[in-house]
Coordinates of C-alpha atoms in Angstrom, one line a residue:
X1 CA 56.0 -70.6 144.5
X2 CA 53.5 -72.8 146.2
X3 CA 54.3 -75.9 148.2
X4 CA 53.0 -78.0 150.6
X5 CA 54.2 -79.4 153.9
X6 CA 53.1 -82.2 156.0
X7 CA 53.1 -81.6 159.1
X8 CA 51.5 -83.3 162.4
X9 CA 48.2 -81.6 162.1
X10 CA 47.9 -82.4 158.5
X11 CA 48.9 -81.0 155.3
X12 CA 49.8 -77.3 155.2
X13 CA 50.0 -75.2 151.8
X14 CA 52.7 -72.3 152.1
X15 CA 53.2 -69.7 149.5
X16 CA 57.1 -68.8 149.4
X17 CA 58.4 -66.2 147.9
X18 CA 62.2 -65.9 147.0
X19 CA 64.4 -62.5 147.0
X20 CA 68.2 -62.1 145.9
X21 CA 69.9 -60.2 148.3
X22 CA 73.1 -58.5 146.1
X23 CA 76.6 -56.8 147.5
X24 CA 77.8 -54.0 146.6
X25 CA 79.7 -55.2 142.9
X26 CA 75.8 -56.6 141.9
X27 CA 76.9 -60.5 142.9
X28 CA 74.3 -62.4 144.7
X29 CA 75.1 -62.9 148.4
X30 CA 72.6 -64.5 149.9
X31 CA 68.4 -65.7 148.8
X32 CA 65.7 -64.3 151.5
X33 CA 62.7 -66.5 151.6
X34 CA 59.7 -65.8 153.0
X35 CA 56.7 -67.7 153.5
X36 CA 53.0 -67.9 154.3
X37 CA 50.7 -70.2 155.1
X38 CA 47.7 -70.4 152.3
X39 CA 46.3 -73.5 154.1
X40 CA 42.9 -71.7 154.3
X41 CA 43.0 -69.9 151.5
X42 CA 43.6 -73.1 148.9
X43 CA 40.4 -75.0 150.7
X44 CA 38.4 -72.0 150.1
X45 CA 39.6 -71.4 146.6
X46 CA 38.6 -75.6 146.2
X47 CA 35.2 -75.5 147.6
X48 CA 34.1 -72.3 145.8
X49 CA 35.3 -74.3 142.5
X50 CA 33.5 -77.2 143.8
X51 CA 30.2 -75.2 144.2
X52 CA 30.6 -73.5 140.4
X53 CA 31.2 -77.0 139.2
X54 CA 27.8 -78.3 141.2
X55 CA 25.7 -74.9 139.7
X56 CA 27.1 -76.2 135.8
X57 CA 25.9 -79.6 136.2
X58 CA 22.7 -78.4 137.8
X59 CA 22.0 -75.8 135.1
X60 CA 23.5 -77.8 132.3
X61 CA 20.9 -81.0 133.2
X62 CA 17.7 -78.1 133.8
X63 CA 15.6 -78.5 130.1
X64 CA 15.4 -74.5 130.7
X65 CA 17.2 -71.8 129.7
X66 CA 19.2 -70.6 132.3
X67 CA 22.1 -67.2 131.7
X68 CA 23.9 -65.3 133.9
X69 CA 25.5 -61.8 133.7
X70 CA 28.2 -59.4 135.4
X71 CA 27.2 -56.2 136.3
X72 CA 28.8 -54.6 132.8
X73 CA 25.9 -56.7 131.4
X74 CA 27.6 -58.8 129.4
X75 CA 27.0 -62.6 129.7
X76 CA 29.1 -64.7 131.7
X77 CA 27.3 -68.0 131.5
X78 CA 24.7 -69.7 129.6
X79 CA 24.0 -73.3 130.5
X80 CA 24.1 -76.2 127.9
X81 CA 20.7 -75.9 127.0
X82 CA 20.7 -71.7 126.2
X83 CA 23.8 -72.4 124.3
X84 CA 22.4 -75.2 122.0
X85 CA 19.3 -72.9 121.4
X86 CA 21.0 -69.7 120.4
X87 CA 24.0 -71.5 118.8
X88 CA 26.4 -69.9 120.9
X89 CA 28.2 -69.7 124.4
X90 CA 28.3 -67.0 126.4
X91 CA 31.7 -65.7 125.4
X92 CA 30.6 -65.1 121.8
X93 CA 27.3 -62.8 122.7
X94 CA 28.9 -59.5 123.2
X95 CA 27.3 -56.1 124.6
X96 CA 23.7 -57.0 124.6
X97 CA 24.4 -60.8 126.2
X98 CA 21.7 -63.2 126.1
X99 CA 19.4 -60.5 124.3
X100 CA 21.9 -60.4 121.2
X101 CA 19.3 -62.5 119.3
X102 CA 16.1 -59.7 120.1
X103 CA 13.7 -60.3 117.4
X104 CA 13.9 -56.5 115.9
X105 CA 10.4 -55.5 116.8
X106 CA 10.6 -56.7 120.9
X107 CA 14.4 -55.3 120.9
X108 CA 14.1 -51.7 121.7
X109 CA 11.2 -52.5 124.4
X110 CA 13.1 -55.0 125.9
X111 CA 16.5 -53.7 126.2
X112 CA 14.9 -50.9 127.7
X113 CA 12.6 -52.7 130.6
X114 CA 16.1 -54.6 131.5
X115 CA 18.4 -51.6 131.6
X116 CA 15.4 -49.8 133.9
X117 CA 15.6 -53.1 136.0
X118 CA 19.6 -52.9 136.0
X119 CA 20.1 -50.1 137.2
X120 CA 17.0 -50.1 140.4
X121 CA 18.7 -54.2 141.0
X122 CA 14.3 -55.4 140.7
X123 CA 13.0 -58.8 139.2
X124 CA 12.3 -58.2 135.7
X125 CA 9.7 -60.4 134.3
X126 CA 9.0 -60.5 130.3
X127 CA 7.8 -62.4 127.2
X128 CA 9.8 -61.9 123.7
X129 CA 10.9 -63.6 120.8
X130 CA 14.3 -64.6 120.2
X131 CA 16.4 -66.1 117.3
X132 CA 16.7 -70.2 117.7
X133 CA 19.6 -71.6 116.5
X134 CA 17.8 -72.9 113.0
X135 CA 16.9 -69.9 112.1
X136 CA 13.1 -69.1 113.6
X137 CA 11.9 -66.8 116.4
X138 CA 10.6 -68.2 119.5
X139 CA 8.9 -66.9 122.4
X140 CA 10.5 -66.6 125.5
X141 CA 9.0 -66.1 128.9
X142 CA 11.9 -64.7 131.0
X143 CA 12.4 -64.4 135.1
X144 CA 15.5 -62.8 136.0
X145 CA 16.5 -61.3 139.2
X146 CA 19.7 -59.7 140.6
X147 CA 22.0 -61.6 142.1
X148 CA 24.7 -61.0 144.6
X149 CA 27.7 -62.0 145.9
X150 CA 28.9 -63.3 149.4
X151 CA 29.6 -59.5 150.8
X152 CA 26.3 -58.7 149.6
X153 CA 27.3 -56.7 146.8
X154 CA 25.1 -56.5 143.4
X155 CA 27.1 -58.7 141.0
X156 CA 24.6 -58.8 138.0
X157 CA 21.7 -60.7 136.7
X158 CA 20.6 -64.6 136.5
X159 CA 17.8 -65.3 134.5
X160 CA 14.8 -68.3 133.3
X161 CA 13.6 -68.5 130.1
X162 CA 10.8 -70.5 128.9
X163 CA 9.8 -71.5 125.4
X164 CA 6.1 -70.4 125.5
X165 CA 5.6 -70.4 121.3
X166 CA 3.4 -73.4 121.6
X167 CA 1.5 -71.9 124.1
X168 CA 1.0 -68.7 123.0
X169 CA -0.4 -70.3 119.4
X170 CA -2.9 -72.5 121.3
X171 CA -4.0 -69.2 123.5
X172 CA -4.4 -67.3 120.0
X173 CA -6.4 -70.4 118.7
X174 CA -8.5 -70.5 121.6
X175 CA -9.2 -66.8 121.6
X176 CA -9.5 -66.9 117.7
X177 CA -12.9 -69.8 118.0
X178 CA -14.5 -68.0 120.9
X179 CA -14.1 -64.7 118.5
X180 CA -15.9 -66.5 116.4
X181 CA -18.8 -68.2 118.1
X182 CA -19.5 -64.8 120.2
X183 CA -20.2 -63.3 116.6
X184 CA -22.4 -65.9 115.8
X185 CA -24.3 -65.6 119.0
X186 CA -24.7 -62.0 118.4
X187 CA -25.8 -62.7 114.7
X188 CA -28.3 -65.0 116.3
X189 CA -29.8 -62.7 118.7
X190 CA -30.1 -60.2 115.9
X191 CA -32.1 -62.9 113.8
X192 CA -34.1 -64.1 117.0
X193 CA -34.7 -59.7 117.9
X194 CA -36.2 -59.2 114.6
X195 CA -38.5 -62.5 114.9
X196 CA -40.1 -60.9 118.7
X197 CA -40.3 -57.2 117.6
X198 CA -43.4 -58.5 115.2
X199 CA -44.7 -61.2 117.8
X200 CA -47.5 -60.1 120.1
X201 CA -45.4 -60.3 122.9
X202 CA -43.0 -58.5 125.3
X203 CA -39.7 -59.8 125.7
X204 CA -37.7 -58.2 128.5
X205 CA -34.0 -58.4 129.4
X206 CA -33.0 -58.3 133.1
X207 CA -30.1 -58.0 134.9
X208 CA -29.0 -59.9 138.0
X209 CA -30.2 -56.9 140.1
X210 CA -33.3 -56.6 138.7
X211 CA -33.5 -54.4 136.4
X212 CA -34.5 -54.5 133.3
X213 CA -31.7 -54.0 130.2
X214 CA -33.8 -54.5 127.3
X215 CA -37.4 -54.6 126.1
X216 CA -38.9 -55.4 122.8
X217 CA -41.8 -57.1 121.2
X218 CA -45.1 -55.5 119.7
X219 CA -47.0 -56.5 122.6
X220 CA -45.8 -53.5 124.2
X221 CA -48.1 -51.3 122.2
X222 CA -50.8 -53.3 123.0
X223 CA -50.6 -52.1 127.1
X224 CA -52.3 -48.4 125.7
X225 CA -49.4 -46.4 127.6
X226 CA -46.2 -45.4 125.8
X227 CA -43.0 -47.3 126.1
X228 CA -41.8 -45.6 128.7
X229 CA -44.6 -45.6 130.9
X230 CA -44.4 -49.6 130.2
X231 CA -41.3 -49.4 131.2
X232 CA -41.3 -48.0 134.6
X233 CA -44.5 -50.4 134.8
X234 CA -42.8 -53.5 134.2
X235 CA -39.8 -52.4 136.5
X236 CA -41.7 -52.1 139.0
X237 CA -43.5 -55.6 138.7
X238 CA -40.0 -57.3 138.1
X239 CA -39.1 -55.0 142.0
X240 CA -41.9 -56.4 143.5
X241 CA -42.5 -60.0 142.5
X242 CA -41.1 -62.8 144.1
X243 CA -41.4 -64.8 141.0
X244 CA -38.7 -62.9 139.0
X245 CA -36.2 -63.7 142.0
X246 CA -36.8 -67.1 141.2
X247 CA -35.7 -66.5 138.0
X248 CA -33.2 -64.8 138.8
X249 CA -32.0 -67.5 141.0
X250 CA -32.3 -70.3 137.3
X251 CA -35.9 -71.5 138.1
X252 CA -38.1 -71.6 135.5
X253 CA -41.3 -69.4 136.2
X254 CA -44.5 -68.8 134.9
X255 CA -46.6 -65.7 136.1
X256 CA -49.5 -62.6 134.9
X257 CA -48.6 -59.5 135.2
X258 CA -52.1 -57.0 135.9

């Protein structure tokens, strides 16, 4: 039994507790109370309920997913927004807690990186598709970290996720139109190769170093050596002339070569 006292200091909360004392023929004789004072106790109890109440309405008004669990791994809180994606609370998620709605290909992969992370207590940070409410998969990028409680004991997980499907379909166009145009460059440098190997003169590709990466062009055959001898010709020109530093450096450059 609980009560509380006022007394000149304030209000005190006592805990009572209440024993029969019995004689010998099993008749009550007498009740022994006992009581303690809880003061402390109930204004800790109220401000720790005050600071979960603050962390819901925080998490509940972030537009991120935000899910905590114990250290069995079960989930023992999801804020407003998780719930309304994966159409559930945190109670109805079972063993696998937030991850209940793995797509099947990322679920072996990541049920494994987080029971690795579990059990060393390290940041785990991941990308996977989960089951949305109406029915499609959605990307998630997911931060979670352990968490621990005020004797510094591990007490589970608390993790971030971000919905990065958007994203992730832009970054797949993107790389899908530069696919494309580097295959039309190269188609272009094939078409512009086989123009210069039947000009009369001597293309050369160089390097920012300075060396030279490709040569082609039929005015190679006119220099009387063999290509190879042209070669270590020309490199040594392109070593030695300041005019293919200039080059090198986006001027435009005209020079001979003797």
């Amino acid at each position: 039994l609980t009560r509380e006292h006022r007394t000149d200091q304030g209000r005190v909360d006592v805990l009572v507790e209440a024993k029969p004392v019995f004689n010998r023929n099993g008749e009550i004789r007498a009740i022994v109370e006992t009581a303690y004072d809880i003061t402390e106790r109930k204004r800790w109890e109220a401000a720790l309920q005050e600071s979960e109440a603050r962390f819901r309405r925080v998490a509940d008004s972030a537009p991120v997913i935000i899910w905590m669990c114990g250290t069995d791994r079960r989930c023992i809180f999801v804020n407003r927004f998780g719930s309304e994606f994966a159409g559930r609370g945190a109670d109805d998620m079972g063993e696998d807690g937030w991850y209940v709605g793995l797509h099947p290909d990322d679920r072996q992969k990541q049920l494994r990186a987080y029971a690795l992370a579990f059990e060393a207590h390290v940041p785990l940070k991941t990308e996977y598709r989960m089951l949305r409410s109406d029915g499609q998969y959605r990307w998630l990028l997911d931060h979670a970290a352990p968490h621990h409680n005020d004797s510094g004991e591990f007490a589970g997980y608390i993790g971030s996720c971000i919905d990065v499907t958007e994203l992730k379909l832009r970054r797949e166009e993107l790389n899908q139109v530069v696919r494309e145009r580097v295959l039309a460059l190269q188609e272009a440098h094939k078409g512009i190769e086989t123009i210069l190997e039947g000009a009369p003169v001597i293309l050369l590709t160089i390097d920012r170093h300075g060396e030279i990466t490709h040569m082609s062009g039929r005015g190679v055959d006119r220099l009387g050596v063999s290509r190879e001898e042209s070669l270590q010709q020309l490199q040594e020109h392109c070593r030695t002339q300041p005019e293919v530093q200039q080059a090198l450096s986006g001027q435009d450059v005209q020079c001979e070569i003797l």
